[in-house]
Amino acid sequence: MTQWVFDIVDRLGAAGIGLLIFLENVVPPIPSEVILPLGGFRASTGAMDPVAVWAAATMGAVAGALVLYALGAMLGFDRVHRLAGNRWFILSSQKDLEKGLDLFERYGNWFVLCGRCIPIVRSLISIPAGIAGMPLLRFVALSTLGSSVWNALFVYLGFALGERWEVVEGYMSPLSKIVAVLGALVLAWLIWRKVQQRRARGGVQEKDAPAAR
């Protein structure tokens, strides 16, 4: 882990943990599975209060989630739906977006709650919540609940392990890598499918075009 992370935690204490978790949610520089056990370890030495570490981390997580939720809300479903109609938009078709909105309306509460406990997903899930127009108070409540449970677990592990707190990263790092690889595979599949759809539409248009005289 880079030295600047230790410097922030040592200088700002629990507030530094909250700041790092906020940054991890918005632009993930380092995983929370590293930051939280470090905070727990520092608390075990008496340098910080464990409850303050947990509270600061949870507030940082929710603040980061709100930034991405606001981004999704500013985009809005109608605007994203129009974008999905463009040939260059590779992430989704309009039909898939409509299906996704229906799915989010039915299971969005669980997506947001459980997504807070999955690396990478916990950052990305806030954007579709904003696009789908999930009520803000519900989003904040679910994000707070999911984040508080996740943060409490990893702060406790760091506290209990003491100087061996970095063991947590060793166990969680493979999971983060698996999620990242799966995300890359999904993106590659979306691009491939979009290309295939363009080719199919192009073939239909050629067939329908009147023969030259």
Coordinates of N, CA, C and O in Angstrom, one line a residue, residues 4-132:
W4 N 1.1 7.3 1.2 CA 0.2 8.4 1.4 C -1.1 8.0 2.1 O -1.7 8.8 2.9
V5 N -1.4 6.7 2.0 CA -2.6 6.2 2.7 C -2.3 6.2 4.2 O -3.2 6.7 5.0
F6 N -1.2 5.7 4.6 CA -0.8 5.7 6.0 C -0.7 7.2 6.5 O -1.1 7.5 7.7
D7 N -0.2 8.1 5.7 CA 0.0 9.5 6.1 C -1.4 10.1 6.4 O -1.6 10.8 7.4
I8 N -2.4 9.8 5.5 CA -3.7 10.4 5.7 C -4.3 9.9 7.0 O -4.9 10.6 7.8
V9 N -4.2 8.6 7.2 CA -4.8 7.9 8.4 C -4.1 8.5 9.7 O -4.8 8.8 10.7
D10 N -2.8 8.6 9.7 CA -2.1 9.0 10.9 C -2.3 10.5 11.2 O -2.3 10.9 12.3
R11 N -2.5 11.3 10.1 CA -2.7 12.7 10.3 C -4.1 13.1 10.7 O -4.4 13.9 11.5
L12 N -5.1 12.4 10.0 CA -6.5 12.8 10.2 C -7.3 11.8 11.1 O -8.4 12.1 11.4
G13 N -6.7 10.7 11.4 CA -7.4 9.8 12.3 C -8.6 9.2 11.6 O -8.6 8.8 10.4
A14 N -9.7 9.1 12.3 CA -10.9 8.5 11.8 C -11.4 9.3 10.6 O -12.0 8.7 9.7
A15 N -11.3 10.6 10.6 CA -11.7 11.4 9.5 C -11.0 11.0 8.2 O -11.5 11.0 7.1
G16 N -9.7 10.6 8.4 CA -8.9 10.1 7.2 C -9.5 8.9 6.7 O -9.5 8.7 5.4
I17 N -9.9 8.0 7.5 CA -10.6 6.7 7.1 C -11.8 7.1 6.3 O -12.1 6.5 5.2
G18 N -12.6 8.0 6.8 CA -13.8 8.4 6.1 C -13.5 9.0 4.7 O -14.2 8.7 3.7
L19 N -12.5 9.8 4.7 CA -12.1 10.5 3.4 C -11.6 9.4 2.4 O -12.0 9.5 1.2
L20 N -10.8 8.4 2.8 CA -10.4 7.4 1.9 C -11.5 6.5 1.4 O -11.5 6.1 0.2
I21 N -12.5 6.2 2.3 CA -13.6 5.4 1.9 C -14.5 6.2 0.9 O -15.0 5.6 -0.1
F22 N -14.6 7.5 1.1 CA -15.3 8.3 0.1 C -14.6 8.3 -1.2 O -15.3 8.1 -2.3
L23 N -13.3 8.4 -1.3 CA -12.6 8.4 -2.5 C -12.7 7.0 -3.2 O -12.8 6.9 -4.4
E24 N -12.7 5.9 -2.4 CA -12.8 4.6 -2.9 C -14.1 4.3 -3.5 O -14.2 3.6 -4.5
N25 N -15.1 5.0 -3.1 CA -16.5 4.8 -3.6 C -16.6 5.6 -5.0 O -17.3 5.2 -5.9
V26 N -16.0 6.8 -5.0 CA -16.2 7.6 -6.2 C -15.2 7.3 -7.3 O -15.6 7.0 -8.5
V27 N -13.9 7.2 -7.0 CA -12.9 6.9 -7.9 C -12.0 5.9 -7.2 O -11.0 6.3 -6.6
P28 N -12.3 4.6 -7.3 CA -11.6 3.6 -6.4 C -10.1 3.6 -6.6 O -9.6 2.9 -7.5
P29 N -9.3 4.2 -5.7 CA -7.8 4.1 -5.9 C -7.3 2.9 -5.1 O -6.3 2.3 -5.5
I30 N -7.9 2.6 -4.0 CA -7.5 1.5 -3.2 C -8.8 0.8 -2.6 O -9.8 1.5 -2.4
P31 N -8.8 -0.5 -2.4 CA -10.0 -1.1 -1.9 C -10.3 -0.8 -0.4 O -9.3 -0.7 0.4
S32 N -11.5 -0.8 -0.1 CA -11.9 -0.6 1.3 C -11.5 -1.7 2.2 O -11.4 -1.6 3.4
E33 N -11.3 -2.9 1.6 CA -10.8 -4.1 2.3 C -9.4 -3.9 2.9 O -9.0 -4.7 3.7
V34 N -8.7 -2.9 2.4 CA -7.4 -2.5 3.0 C -7.6 -1.4 4.0 O -7.0 -1.4 5.1
I35 N -8.4 -0.4 3.6 CA -8.5 0.8 4.5 C -9.1 0.5 5.8 O -8.7 0.9 6.9
L36 N -10.2 -0.3 5.8 CA -11.0 -0.6 7.0 C -10.2 -1.4 8.0 O -10.1 -1.1 9.2
P37 N -9.5 -2.5 7.6 CA -8.7 -3.2 8.6 C -7.5 -2.4 9.1 O -7.2 -2.5 10.3
L38 N -7.0 -1.5 8.3 CA -5.9 -0.6 8.8 C -6.5 0.3 9.9 O -5.9 0.5 10.9
G39 N -7.7 0.8 9.7 CA -8.4 1.6 10.7 C -8.6 0.8 12.0 O -8.4 1.3 13.1
G40 N -9.0 -0.5 11.8 CA -9.2 -1.3 13.0 C -7.9 -1.6 13.7 O -7.9 -1.6 14.9
F41 N -6.9 -1.8 13.0 CA -5.6 -2.0 13.6 C -5.1 -0.8 14.4 O -4.7 -0.9 15.5
R42 N -5.3 0.4 13.8 CA -4.9 1.6 14.5 C -5.7 1.8 15.7 O -5.3 2.3 16.8
A43 N -7.0 1.4 15.7 CA -7.9 1.5 16.8 C -7.4 0.5 17.9 O -7.5 0.8 19.1
S44 N -6.9 -0.7 17.5 CA -6.5 -1.7 18.5 C -5.2 -1.2 19.3 O -5.0 -1.6 20.4
T45 N -4.5 -0.2 18.7 CA -3.3 0.3 19.4 C -3.7 1.5 20.3 O -2.8 2.0 21.0
G46 N -5.0 1.9 20.2 CA -5.4 3.0 21.0 C -5.3 4.4 20.3 O -5.6 5.4 20.9
A47 N -4.8 4.3 19.1 CA -4.6 5.6 18.3 C -5.9 6.2 17.9 O -6.0 7.4 17.7
M48 N -7.0 5.4 17.7 CA -8.3 5.8 17.3 C -9.3 5.1 18.1 O -9.1 4.0 18.6
D49 N -10.5 5.6 18.1 CA -11.7 4.9 18.7 C -12.3 4.1 17.6 O -12.6 4.6 16.5
P50 N -12.6 2.8 17.8 CA -13.1 1.9 16.8 C -14.5 2.3 16.3 O -14.8 2.2 15.1
V51 N -15.3 2.8 17.2 CA -16.7 3.3 16.8 C -16.5 4.5 15.9 O -17.3 4.6 14.9
A52 N -15.6 5.4 16.2 CA -15.4 6.6 15.4 C -14.9 6.2 14.0 O -15.3 6.7 13.0
V53 N -14.0 5.1 13.9 CA -13.6 4.6 12.6 C -14.7 4.1 11.8 O -14.9 4.4 10.6
W54 N -15.6 3.3 12.5 CA -16.7 2.7 11.8 C -17.7 3.8 11.3 O -18.2 3.7 10.2
A55 N -18.0 4.8 12.2 CA -18.9 5.8 11.8 C -18.4 6.7 10.7 O -19.1 7.0 9.7
A56 N -17.1 7.0 10.7 CA -16.5 7.8 9.7 C -16.5 7.1 8.4 O -16.8 7.7 7.3
A57 N -16.2 5.8 8.4 CA -16.2 5.0 7.2 C -17.5 4.9 6.6 O -17.7 5.0 5.3
T58 N -18.5 4.7 7.4 CA -19.9 4.6 6.9 C -20.4 5.9 6.3 O -21.0 6.0 5.2
M59 N -20.1 7.1 6.9 CA -20.4 8.4 6.4 C -19.7 8.6 5.1 O -20.3 9.1 4.1
G60 N -18.4 8.2 5.0 CA -17.7 8.4 3.7 C -18.3 7.5 2.6 O -18.4 8.0 1.5
A61 N -18.7 6.3 2.9 CA -19.3 5.4 1.9 C -20.6 6.0 1.4 O -20.8 6.0 0.2
V62 N -21.4 6.5 2.3 CA -22.7 7.0 1.9 C -22.5 8.3 1.1 O -23.2 8.5 0.1
A63 N -21.6 9.1 1.5 CA -21.3 10.4 0.8 C -20.9 10.1 -0.6 O -21.3 10.7 -1.6
G64 N -20.0 9.1 -0.8 CA -19.5 8.7 -2.1 C -20.7 8.1 -3.0 O -20.8 8.4 -4.2
A65 N -21.5 7.3 -2.3 CA -22.6 6.7 -3.0 C -23.6 7.8 -3.5 O -24.1 7.7 -4.6
L66 N -23.8 8.9 -2.7 CA -24.7 10.0 -3.1 C -24.1 10.8 -4.3 O -24.9 11.2 -5.1
V67 N -22.8 10.9 -4.4 CA -22.2 11.6 -5.6 C -22.6 10.8 -6.9 O -23.0 11.4 -7.8
L68 N -22.4 9.5 -6.8 CA -22.7 8.7 -8.0 C -24.2 8.6 -8.3 O -24.7 8.5 -9.4
Y69 N -25.0 8.6 -7.2 CA -26.5 8.6 -7.3 C -26.9 9.9 -8.0 O -27.8 9.9 -8.9
A70 N -26.3 11.0 -7.6 CA -26.6 12.3 -8.2 C -26.3 12.3 -9.7 O -27.0 12.9 -10.5
L71 N -25.1 11.7 -10.0 CA -24.7 11.6 -11.4 C -25.8 10.8 -12.2 O -26.2 11.2 -13.3
G72 N -26.3 9.7 -11.7 CA -27.3 8.9 -12.4 C -28.6 9.7 -12.5 O -29.3 9.6 -13.5
A73 N -28.9 10.4 -11.4 CA -30.2 11.2 -11.4 C -30.1 12.3 -12.5 O -31.1 12.6 -13.1
M74 N -28.9 12.9 -12.6 CA -28.8 14.0 -13.6 C -28.9 13.5 -15.0 O -29.5 14.1 -15.9
L75 N -28.4 12.3 -15.2 CA -28.5 11.7 -16.6 C -30.0 11.3 -16.8 O -30.5 11.7 -17.9
G76 N -30.6 10.7 -15.9 CA -32.0 10.3 -16.0 C -32.3 9.2 -17.0 O -31.5 9.0 -17.9
F77 N -33.4 8.5 -16.8 CA -33.7 7.4 -17.7 C -33.9 7.8 -19.1 O -33.4 7.2 -20.1
D78 N -34.7 8.9 -19.3 CA -35.0 9.3 -20.7 C -33.8 9.7 -21.5 O -33.6 9.3 -22.6
R79 N -32.8 10.4 -20.8 CA -31.6 10.8 -21.6 C -30.7 9.6 -21.9 O -30.2 9.4 -23.0
V80 N -30.6 8.6 -20.9 CA -29.8 7.4 -21.2 C -30.5 6.6 -22.3 O -29.9 6.0 -23.1
H81 N -31.8 6.6 -22.2 CA -32.6 5.8 -23.2 C -32.3 6.3 -24.6 O -32.2 5.6 -25.6
R82 N -32.3 7.7 -24.7 CA -32.0 8.3 -26.0 C -30.6 7.9 -26.5 O -30.3 7.6 -27.6
L83 N -29.6 8.0 -25.5 CA -28.3 7.6 -25.8 C -28.1 6.2 -26.3 O -27.4 5.9 -27.2
A84 N -28.9 5.3 -25.7 CA -28.9 3.9 -26.1 C -29.3 3.7 -27.5 O -29.1 2.6 -28.1
G85 N -30.1 4.6 -28.0 CA -30.5 4.5 -29.4 C -29.5 4.8 -30.4 O -29.6 4.6 -31.6
N86 N -28.3 5.4 -30.0 CA -27.3 5.7 -30.9 C -26.4 4.5 -31.3 O -26.2 3.6 -30.4
R87 N -25.9 4.5 -32.5 CA -25.1 3.3 -32.9 C -23.8 3.2 -32.1 O -23.3 2.1 -31.9
W88 N -23.2 4.3 -31.6 CA -22.0 4.3 -30.9 C -22.1 3.9 -29.4 O -21.1 3.6 -28.8
F89 N -23.3 3.8 -28.9 CA -23.6 3.5 -27.5 C -23.5 2.0 -27.3 O -24.4 1.3 -27.7
I90 N -22.4 1.5 -26.7 CA -22.1 0.1 -26.7 C -22.6 -0.6 -25.4 O -22.7 -1.8 -25.4
L91 N -23.0 0.2 -24.4 CA -23.2 -0.4 -23.1 C -24.6 -1.1 -23.0 O -24.8 -2.1 -22.3
S92 N -25.6 -0.7 -23.8 CA -26.9 -1.2 -23.7 C -27.7 -0.8 -24.9 O -27.5 0.3 -25.5
S93 N -28.7 -1.6 -25.3 CA -29.7 -1.2 -26.2 C -30.8 -0.6 -25.5 O -31.0 -0.7 -24.3
Q94 N -31.7 0.1 -26.2 CA -32.9 0.6 -25.6 C -33.8 -0.4 -24.9 O -34.3 -0.3 -23.9
K95 N -33.9 -1.6 -25.6 CA -34.7 -2.6 -25.1 C -34.1 -3.2 -23.8 O -34.9 -3.5 -22.9
D96 N -32.8 -3.4 -23.8 CA -32.2 -3.9 -22.6 C -32.3 -2.9 -21.5 O -32.4 -3.3 -20.3
L97 N -32.2 -1.6 -21.8 CA -32.3 -0.6 -20.7 C -33.7 -0.6 -20.1 O -33.9 -0.5 -18.9
E98 N -34.7 -0.8 -20.9 CA -36.1 -0.9 -20.5 C -36.3 -2.2 -19.6 O -36.9 -2.1 -18.5
K99 N -35.7 -3.3 -20.0 CA -35.7 -4.5 -19.1 C -35.0 -4.3 -17.8 O -35.4 -4.7 -16.8
G100 N -33.8 -3.6 -17.9 CA -33.1 -3.3 -16.7 C -33.8 -2.4 -15.7 O -33.8 -2.6 -14.5
L101 N -34.6 -1.4 -16.2 CA -35.3 -0.6 -15.4 C -36.4 -1.4 -14.7 O -36.7 -1.2 -13.5
D102 N -37.1 -2.2 -15.4 CA -38.1 -3.1 -14.8 C -37.6 -4.0 -13.7 O -38.2 -4.1 -12.7
L103 N -36.4 -4.5 -14.0 CA -35.7 -5.4 -13.0 C -35.3 -4.6 -11.8 O -35.5 -5.1 -10.6
F104 N -34.8 -3.4 -12.0 CA -34.4 -2.5 -10.9 C -35.6 -2.1 -10.0 O -35.5 -2.0 -8.8
E105 N -36.7 -1.9 -10.7 CA -37.9 -1.5 -9.9 C -38.4 -2.6 -9.1 O -39.0 -2.4 -8.0
R106 N -38.2 -3.8 -9.5 CA -38.7 -5.0 -8.7 C -37.7 -5.4 -7.6 O -38.1 -5.8 -6.5
Y107 N -36.4 -5.3 -7.9 CA -35.4 -5.8 -7.0 C -34.3 -4.8 -6.6 O -33.3 -5.2 -6.0
G108 N -34.6 -3.5 -6.9 CA -33.6 -2.5 -6.7 C -33.2 -2.4 -5.2 O -32.0 -2.1 -4.9
N109 N -34.1 -2.6 -4.3 CA -33.7 -2.5 -2.9 C -32.6 -3.5 -2.5 O -31.7 -3.2 -1.8
W110 N -32.8 -4.7 -3.0 CA -31.8 -5.8 -2.7 C -30.5 -5.5 -3.5 O -29.4 -5.7 -2.9
F111 N -30.6 -5.0 -4.7 CA -29.4 -4.6 -5.4 C -28.5 -3.6 -4.7 O -27.3 -3.8 -4.6
V112 N -29.2 -2.6 -4.2 CA -28.4 -1.5 -3.5 C -27.9 -2.0 -2.1 O -26.7 -1.8 -1.8
L113 N -28.7 -2.8 -1.4 CA -28.3 -3.2 -0.1 C -27.2 -4.2 -0.2 O -26.2 -4.1 0.5
C114 N -27.3 -5.2 -1.0 CA -26.3 -6.3 -1.1 C -25.1 -5.8 -1.9 O -24.0 -6.2 -1.7
G115 N -25.4 -4.9 -2.9 CA -24.3 -4.3 -3.7 C -23.2 -3.6 -2.9 O -22.1 -3.5 -3.3
R116 N -23.6 -3.1 -1.7 CA -22.7 -2.4 -0.9 C -21.6 -3.3 -0.3 O -20.6 -2.9 0.2
C117 N -21.8 -4.6 -0.4 CA -20.9 -5.6 0.1 C -20.1 -6.3 -0.9 O -19.5 -7.4 -0.6
I118 N -20.1 -5.8 -2.2 CA -19.4 -6.5 -3.2 C -18.4 -5.5 -3.8 O -18.8 -4.4 -4.2
P119 N -17.1 -5.8 -3.9 CA -16.1 -4.9 -4.4 C -16.5 -4.4 -5.8 O -17.0 -5.2 -6.6
I120 N -16.2 -3.2 -6.1 CA -16.5 -2.5 -7.4 C -18.0 -2.3 -7.6 O -18.4 -1.2 -7.9
V121 N -18.8 -3.3 -7.4 CA -20.2 -3.2 -7.5 C -20.8 -2.1 -6.6 O -21.7 -1.4 -7.0
R122 N -20.2 -2.0 -5.4 CA -20.7 -1.1 -4.4 C -20.6 0.4 -4.9 O -21.4 1.2 -4.5
S123 N -19.6 0.6 -5.8 CA -19.5 2.0 -6.4 C -20.5 2.1 -7.6 O -21.2 3.1 -7.7
L124 N -20.6 1.1 -8.4 CA -21.3 1.2 -9.7 C -22.8 1.2 -9.4 O -23.6 1.8 -10.2
I125 N -23.3 0.5 -8.4 CA -24.7 0.3 -8.2 C -25.5 1.6 -8.0 O -26.7 1.7 -8.2
S126 N -24.8 2.6 -7.5 CA -25.4 3.9 -7.2 C -25.9 4.6 -8.4 O -26.9 5.4 -8.4
I127 N -25.2 4.4 -9.5 CA -25.6 5.1 -10.8 C -26.9 4.7 -11.3 O -27.8 5.5 -11.6
P128 N -27.1 3.3 -11.5 CA -28.5 2.9 -11.9 C -29.6 3.2 -10.9 O -30.7 3.4 -11.3
A129 N -29.2 3.3 -9.6 CA -30.3 3.7 -8.7 C -30.7 5.1 -8.9 O -31.9 5.4 -8.9
G130 N -29.8 6.0 -9.3 CA -30.1 7.4 -9.7 C -30.9 7.5 -11.0 O -31.9 8.2 -11.1
I131 N -30.4 6.7 -12.0 CA -31.1 6.7 -13.2 C -32.6 6.2 -13.1 O -33.5 6.7 -13.7
A132 N -32.7 5.1 -12.3 CA -34.1 4.5 -12.1 C -35.0 5.4 -11.2 O -36.2 5.2 -11.1

